[in-house]
Amino acid sequence: MHNIVGAKNIQNRLIKKILYLITFFMTAGYICYYIFISAGQVPLMDYWLNSKEYLEMVMTQSFQWNRIFIFPHALHWNPLYTICDYFLIHIFRCDNRAYVYGGMMFSYAIFTLMLMIYRKHFEPDNLIATFIGIVLFVMPFINLNQWEIFTLYCNLQFMMRIFTYLVLMYFLDRLLYNYGRYRKGMLFICVFSIANLFTIFMMSQAYFPGLIAAEIAVILIDMIIYRKKEKKYIYIGTLLSSVIGFLFYYATLQKIEIGIRKDIGFFDRMMNYSKGLIIMLGGGELVPQTVAQENIRINYIMGSIILVLAIMAVFMFFKMKIYNETYFPLLCMIYAFVSIIVIMLGRMSYGLEYLTSSRYVVETTVGLSGLIQIYWWCFLKKRKVNRVVHSVVLFSMLIAIGYVNKTEMKIGPYRKAYNQNMVDLALGIDNVSDEELQIFQAPPEDVRGGIEVMKKYHLCLWRD
C-alpha cells in the first residue's frame, strides 16, 4: 500500500510539472502571437521627441556616463533603460520590434516568477484545481488591454520594471519569513537594500512611490503583528533604502508642475479623484478599452465591483491570517492602489477618460493579481458554501479578461496596419504633409528630423 501511495504521489508531481510547462508555453505563445499580428517596425509617439539630436549623438559619439546621469533629471528618468537603449540602437537599428520582443522576454520572466510563487504558497493537491489556479495566476499578466505597452518601444522598460518590482516585493516577503534561517542573513538584507535603492534610482521613472508604499506598509504591519526584534535589520534596511532612494530622486529632479486643475473647488476635486479611482480599478483591466472609452458608465460599474471585492480581499487577508504564510498579495494590492493615486495626480487634468489609457493597465494589473491570489487562497481554505462565492468571483474575472483578450485580438491586425501606414509615410517623407504625419503622434518636425538621421545612418527602415 505504501508503495502504491508513493508511486501515485510521484505521478501527481510529474503531472503537475507538465501542467506548469503547458501553461507557460501556452501563455508565452499567446503573447508572442499577439505581438506578431499587432506590432510593427516603426516606433510611435514619444520615441520621436528630440530624436534627431538624440540619435545623432548615439551614432556619432562614444558611450559617456555624463550623458546618462544628467542632473537635474526629468520626471520619467530611467538611466538603466538609457544604457540599454544605446546598445539596442547600435544592434537593432531603431527597430520597434526589438523593444517589443525584448519586453516580451521580461513578460515571460513575470510568468515564471508568478508560477514559482503559486507553487510555493498556493498550490492545492488536486490536479484539476492546480491547473485552474495556474491559469488564474498568469491571466492578469496576459491582459491585452495592455496593448499600448505590448506593441510599443516602451514595452522593454515597463516589463523590466514590473518584473524587478515583483522580485523585490517577493524578496522582502521571504526575508520577513526566513529571517532566522539564513546563516548569512545580514548579507541578504544588504543585497535587498542595495537592489531596492538601485531600482528606485536607476529604472523606476516616477512609478516607485507605489513600491515604497507597499514595502513600508508591510514592514509596519509585520512590526505590529509579530514584534520580532530579530527583524529590526530587515526593517531598517528596507526603510533606509526606500527613504534614501525617494529623497535622492526628488532632490535631483528638475522643477515640475503636477497637472492639478486649479479652477475647481476642493469638493469637486475629491469627487473627480473618487471617480478616477473607480475608473482605474475596473475600467482599464476588465473592460475592453474601446468599450471603456465609449461608455464611461461601464467603468463605474466594473470599478465599483472591483473596489468592493478589494476591500473584502484586504479584510479576508487579515481574517484568514494569510500573513502567516505570505505578504505578497497585499504588497501587490498596495502597489496598485498607490500607483493609481500617483497617476491621477499627474493625469487627472487631461480628463477622466484619459485614465482608461492602456498604458496604466500595466500598474493596475499587479493589484488585480494580488486580488486573485487572496480569493484563490480563501477558495482553497474555506468551507464549501463560501467556496461557491469565491469561485464565482474568480471565474468572473477569468471570463472578463478572456473577453477583453478576445476583443483586442481582433483589433490587433488593425494596429499593425496602422504601423504599416506609418512605414509608407516614412518611406515617402518628402511628399508627406504635416497633417499626414499626425499619425506618428509626435510633432511633425521631430518626426522629420528623426527620419533624416535614420536615413543618414541606415537605421530602422533604411538599415542595410
mmCIF file with all atom_site columns, C-alpha atoms in Angstrom, residues 15 22 31 39 62 87 111 114 141 154 180 200-201 249 261 276 286 296 393 411 424:
data_model
loop_
_atom_site.group_PDB
_atom_site.id
_atom_site.type_symbol
_atom_site.label_atom_id
_atom_site.label_alt_id
_atom_site.label_comp_id
_atom_site.label_asym_id
_atom_site.label_entity_id
_atom_site.label_seq_id
_atom_site.pdbx_PDB_ins_code
_atom_site.Cartn_x
_atom_site.Cartn_y
_atom_site.Cartn_z
_atom_site.occupancy
_atom_site.B_iso_or_equiv
_atom_site.pdbx_formal_charge
_atom_site.auth_seq_id
_atom_site.auth_comp_id
_atom_site.auth_asym_id
_atom_site.auth_atom_id
_atom_site.pdbx_PDB_model_num
ATOM 1  C CA . ILE A 1 15  ? 1.643   15.672 -13.991 1.00 0.00 ? 15  ILE A CA 1
ATOM 2  C CA . ILE A 1 22  ? 1.932   23.547 -20.731 1.00 0.00 ? 22  ILE A CA 1
ATOM 3  C CA . ILE A 1 31  ? 1.591   36.831 -26.113 1.00 0.00 ? 31  ILE A CA 1
ATOM 4  C CA . ALA A 1 39  ? 3.374   45.277 -33.605 1.00 0.00 ? 39  ALA A CA 1
ATOM 5  C CA . SER A 1 62  ? 31.164  57.060 -27.794 1.00 0.00 ? 62  SER A CA 1
ATOM 6  C CA . PHE A 1 87  ? 23.212  49.296 -27.396 1.00 0.00 ? 87  PHE A CA 1
ATOM 7  C CA . PHE A 1 111 ? 5.057   34.351 -15.812 1.00 0.00 ? 111 PHE A CA 1
ATOM 8  C CA . MET A 1 114 ? 4.254   34.002 -10.632 1.00 0.00 ? 114 MET A CA 1
ATOM 9  C CA . PHE A 1 141 ? -0.342  39.443 -16.912 1.00 0.00 ? 141 PHE A CA 1
ATOM 10 C CA . CYS A 1 154 ? 8.333   51.197 -24.102 1.00 0.00 ? 154 CYS A CA 1
ATOM 11 C CA . GLY A 1 180 ? 16.211  33.339 11.187  1.00 0.00 ? 180 GLY A CA 1
ATOM 12 C CA . ILE A 1 200 ? 14.306  53.237 -7.329  1.00 0.00 ? 200 ILE A CA 1
ATOM 13 C CA . PHE A 1 201 ? 17.118  55.338 -8.673  1.00 0.00 ? 201 PHE A CA 1
ATOM 14 C CA . TYR A 1 249 ? 15.425  61.054 -6.677  1.00 0.00 ? 249 TYR A CA 1
ATOM 15 C CA . ARG A 1 261 ? -6.692  71.782 -12.115 1.00 0.00 ? 261 ARG A CA 1
ATOM 16 C CA . GLY A 1 276 ? -10.911 58.324 -11.273 1.00 0.00 ? 276 GLY A CA 1
ATOM 17 C CA . LEU A 1 286 ? -11.708 44.144 -17.170 1.00 0.00 ? 286 LEU A CA 1
ATOM 18 C CA . ILE A 1 296 ? -17.873 55.646 -19.110 1.00 0.00 ? 296 ILE A CA 1
ATOM 19 C CA . VAL A 1 393 ? -15.581 35.848 -8.228  1.00 0.00 ? 393 VAL A CA 1
ATOM 20 C CA . ILE A 1 411 ? -8.192  44.614 -33.189 1.00 0.00 ? 411 ILE A CA 1
ATOM 21 C CA . ASP A 1 424 ? 4.570   54.050 -46.140 1.00 0.00 ? 424 ASP A CA 1
#
